Coordinates of C-alpha atoms in Angstrom, one line a residue:
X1 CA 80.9 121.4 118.3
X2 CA 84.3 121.6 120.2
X3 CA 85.6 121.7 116.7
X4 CA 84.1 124.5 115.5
X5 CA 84.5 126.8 118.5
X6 CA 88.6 125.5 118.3
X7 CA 88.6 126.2 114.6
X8 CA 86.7 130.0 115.2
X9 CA 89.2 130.4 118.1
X10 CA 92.1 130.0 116.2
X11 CA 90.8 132.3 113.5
X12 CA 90.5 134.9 115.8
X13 CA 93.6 134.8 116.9
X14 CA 94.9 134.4 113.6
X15 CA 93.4 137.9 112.5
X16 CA 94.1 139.7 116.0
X17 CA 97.7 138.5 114.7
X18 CA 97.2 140.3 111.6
X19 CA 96.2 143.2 112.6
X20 CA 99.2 146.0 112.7
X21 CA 99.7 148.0 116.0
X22 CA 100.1 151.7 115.0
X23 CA 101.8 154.4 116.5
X24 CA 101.8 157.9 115.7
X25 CA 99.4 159.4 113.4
X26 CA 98.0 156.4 112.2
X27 CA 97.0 155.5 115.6
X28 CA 95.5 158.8 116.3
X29 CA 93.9 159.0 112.6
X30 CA 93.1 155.6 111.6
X31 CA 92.0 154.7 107.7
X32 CA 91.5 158.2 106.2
X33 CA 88.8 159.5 104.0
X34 CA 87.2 162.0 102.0
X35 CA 84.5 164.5 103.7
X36 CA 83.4 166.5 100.2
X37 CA 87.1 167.9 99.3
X38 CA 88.1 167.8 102.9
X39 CA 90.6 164.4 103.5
X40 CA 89.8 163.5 107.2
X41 CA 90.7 160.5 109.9
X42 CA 88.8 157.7 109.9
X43 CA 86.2 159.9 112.5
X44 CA 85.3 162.5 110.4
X45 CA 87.8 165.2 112.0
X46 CA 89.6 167.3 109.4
X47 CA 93.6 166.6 109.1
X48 CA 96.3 167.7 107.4
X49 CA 99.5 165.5 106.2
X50 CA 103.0 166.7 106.5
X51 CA 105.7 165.5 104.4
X52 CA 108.1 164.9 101.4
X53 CA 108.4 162.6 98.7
X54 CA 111.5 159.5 98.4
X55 CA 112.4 161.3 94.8
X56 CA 112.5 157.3 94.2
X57 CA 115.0 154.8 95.0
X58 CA 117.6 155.5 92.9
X59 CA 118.3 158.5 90.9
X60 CA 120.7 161.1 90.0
X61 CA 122.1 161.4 93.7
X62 CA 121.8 158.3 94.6
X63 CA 120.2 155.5 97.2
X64 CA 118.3 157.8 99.2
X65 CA 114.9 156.1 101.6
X66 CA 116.7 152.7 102.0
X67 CA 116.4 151.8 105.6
X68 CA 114.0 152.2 108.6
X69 CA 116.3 155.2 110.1
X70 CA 115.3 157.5 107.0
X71 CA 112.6 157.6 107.8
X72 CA 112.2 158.0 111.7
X73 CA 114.1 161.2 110.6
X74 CA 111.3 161.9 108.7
X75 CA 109.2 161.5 111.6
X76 CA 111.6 163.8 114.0
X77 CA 111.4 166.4 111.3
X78 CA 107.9 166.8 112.1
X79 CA 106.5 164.6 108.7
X80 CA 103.6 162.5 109.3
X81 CA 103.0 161.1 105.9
X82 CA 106.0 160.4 103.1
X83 CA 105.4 159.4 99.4
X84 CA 107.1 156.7 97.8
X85 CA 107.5 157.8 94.3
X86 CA 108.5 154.7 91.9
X87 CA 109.6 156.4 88.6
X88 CA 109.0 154.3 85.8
X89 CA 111.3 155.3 83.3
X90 CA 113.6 157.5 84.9
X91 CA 116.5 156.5 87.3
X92 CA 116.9 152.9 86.8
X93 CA 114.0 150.5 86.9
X94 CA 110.6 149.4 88.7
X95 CA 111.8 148.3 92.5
X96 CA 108.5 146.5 94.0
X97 CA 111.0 145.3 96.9
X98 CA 111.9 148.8 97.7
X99 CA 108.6 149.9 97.8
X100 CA 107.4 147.2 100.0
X101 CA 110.0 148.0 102.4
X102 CA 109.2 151.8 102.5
X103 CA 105.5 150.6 102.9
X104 CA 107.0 148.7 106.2
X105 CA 108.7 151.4 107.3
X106 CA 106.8 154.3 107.4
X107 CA 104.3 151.8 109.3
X108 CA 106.6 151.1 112.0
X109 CA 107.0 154.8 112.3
X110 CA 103.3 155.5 112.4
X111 CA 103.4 157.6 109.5
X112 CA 101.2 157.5 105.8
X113 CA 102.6 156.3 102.7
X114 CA 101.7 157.4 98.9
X115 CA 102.6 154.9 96.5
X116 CA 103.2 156.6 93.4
X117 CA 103.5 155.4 89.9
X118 CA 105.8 158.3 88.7
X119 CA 105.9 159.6 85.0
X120 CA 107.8 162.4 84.1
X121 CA 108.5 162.3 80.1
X122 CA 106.0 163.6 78.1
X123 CA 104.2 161.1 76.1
X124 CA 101.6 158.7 76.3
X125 CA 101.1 157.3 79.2
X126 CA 99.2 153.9 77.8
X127 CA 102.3 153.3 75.5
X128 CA 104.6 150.3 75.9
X129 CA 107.5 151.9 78.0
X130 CA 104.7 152.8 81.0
X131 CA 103.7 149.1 80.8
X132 CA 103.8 147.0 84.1
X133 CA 101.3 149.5 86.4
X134 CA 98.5 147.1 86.6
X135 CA 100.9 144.3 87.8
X136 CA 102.6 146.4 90.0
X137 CA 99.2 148.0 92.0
X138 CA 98.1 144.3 91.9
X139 CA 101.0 143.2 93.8
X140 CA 101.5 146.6 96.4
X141 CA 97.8 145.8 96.9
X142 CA 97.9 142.4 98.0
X143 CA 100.9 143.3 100.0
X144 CA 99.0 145.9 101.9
X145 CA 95.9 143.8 102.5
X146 CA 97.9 141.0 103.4
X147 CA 99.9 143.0 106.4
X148 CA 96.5 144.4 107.2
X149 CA 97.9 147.8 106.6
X150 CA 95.6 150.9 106.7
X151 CA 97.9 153.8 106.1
X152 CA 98.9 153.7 102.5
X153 CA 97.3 155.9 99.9
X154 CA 97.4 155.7 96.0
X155 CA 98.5 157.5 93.0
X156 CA 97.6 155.7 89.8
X157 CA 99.7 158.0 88.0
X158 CA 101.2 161.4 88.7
X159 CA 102.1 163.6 86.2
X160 CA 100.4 162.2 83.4
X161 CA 100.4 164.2 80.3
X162 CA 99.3 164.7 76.9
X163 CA 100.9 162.5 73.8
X164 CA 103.0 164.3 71.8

């Protein structure tokens, strides 16, 4: 018996370890959700996120969301939510380690994150080039579960379009 209540102690302190300490809106908020068409904090209350997107990690002008301090000025320009957009084709290549880091930082700052899968030339969005999504969602997810993260939000695919 002294096993088992040491074994479900150290589990519980193993998950209170887990769990992230929030500031700022996330704190306030908690895990957001859908109300009909109105997104709300995790108690029902209507809310309304304020923000910009990264523009990705590296693109025509250069490194830009690369360090916690980007961020915080985010926050201090009133922003309570930032999307990290990952173009796929454009600017370079696929940066999971970037993303992960943004993910980090806009929790330290107690702000929302978007991960976005970012497509901008027209096409087909199933075809070869846009390959690597289902890896890449696999491995953000797994990332976000396993920091017990509750302020990052989706986008599978933004601006998909037609093939042509």
């Amino acid at each position: 018996m002294k096993k088992i209540l040491t074994l479900v102690s150290l589990l519980l302190v193993f998950l209170q370890g887990n769990a992230y300490d929030y500031s700022g809106a996330v704190k306030e908020w908690g895990r957001l959700k859908l109300v009909g068409n109105q997104l709300c904090s995790e108690s029902g209350q209507p809310i309304q996120l304020r923000g910009w997107s990264t523009f990705g990690y590296d693109n025509d002008f250069g490194k830009l969301y690369d360090d916690q301090g980007d961020f915080a000025k985010m926050k201090s320009y009133g922003a309570n939510f930032a999307r990290i957009a990952q173009y796929v084709n454009e600017f370079g290549r696929v940066n999971i380690d970037w993303v992960k880091n943004c993910i980090d930082y806009t929790a330290a700052e107690g702000m929302y994150c978007l991960v976005d899968w970012h497509i901008l030339k027209l096409g087909n969005t199933n075809a070869g080039d846009y390959s690597g999504y289902d890896n890449f969602f696999r491995e953000i997810t797994q990332y976000v579960k396993g920091k017990g993260y509750v302020h990052v939000l989706y986008e599978i695919c933004n601006e998909p379009n037609e093939d042509v």
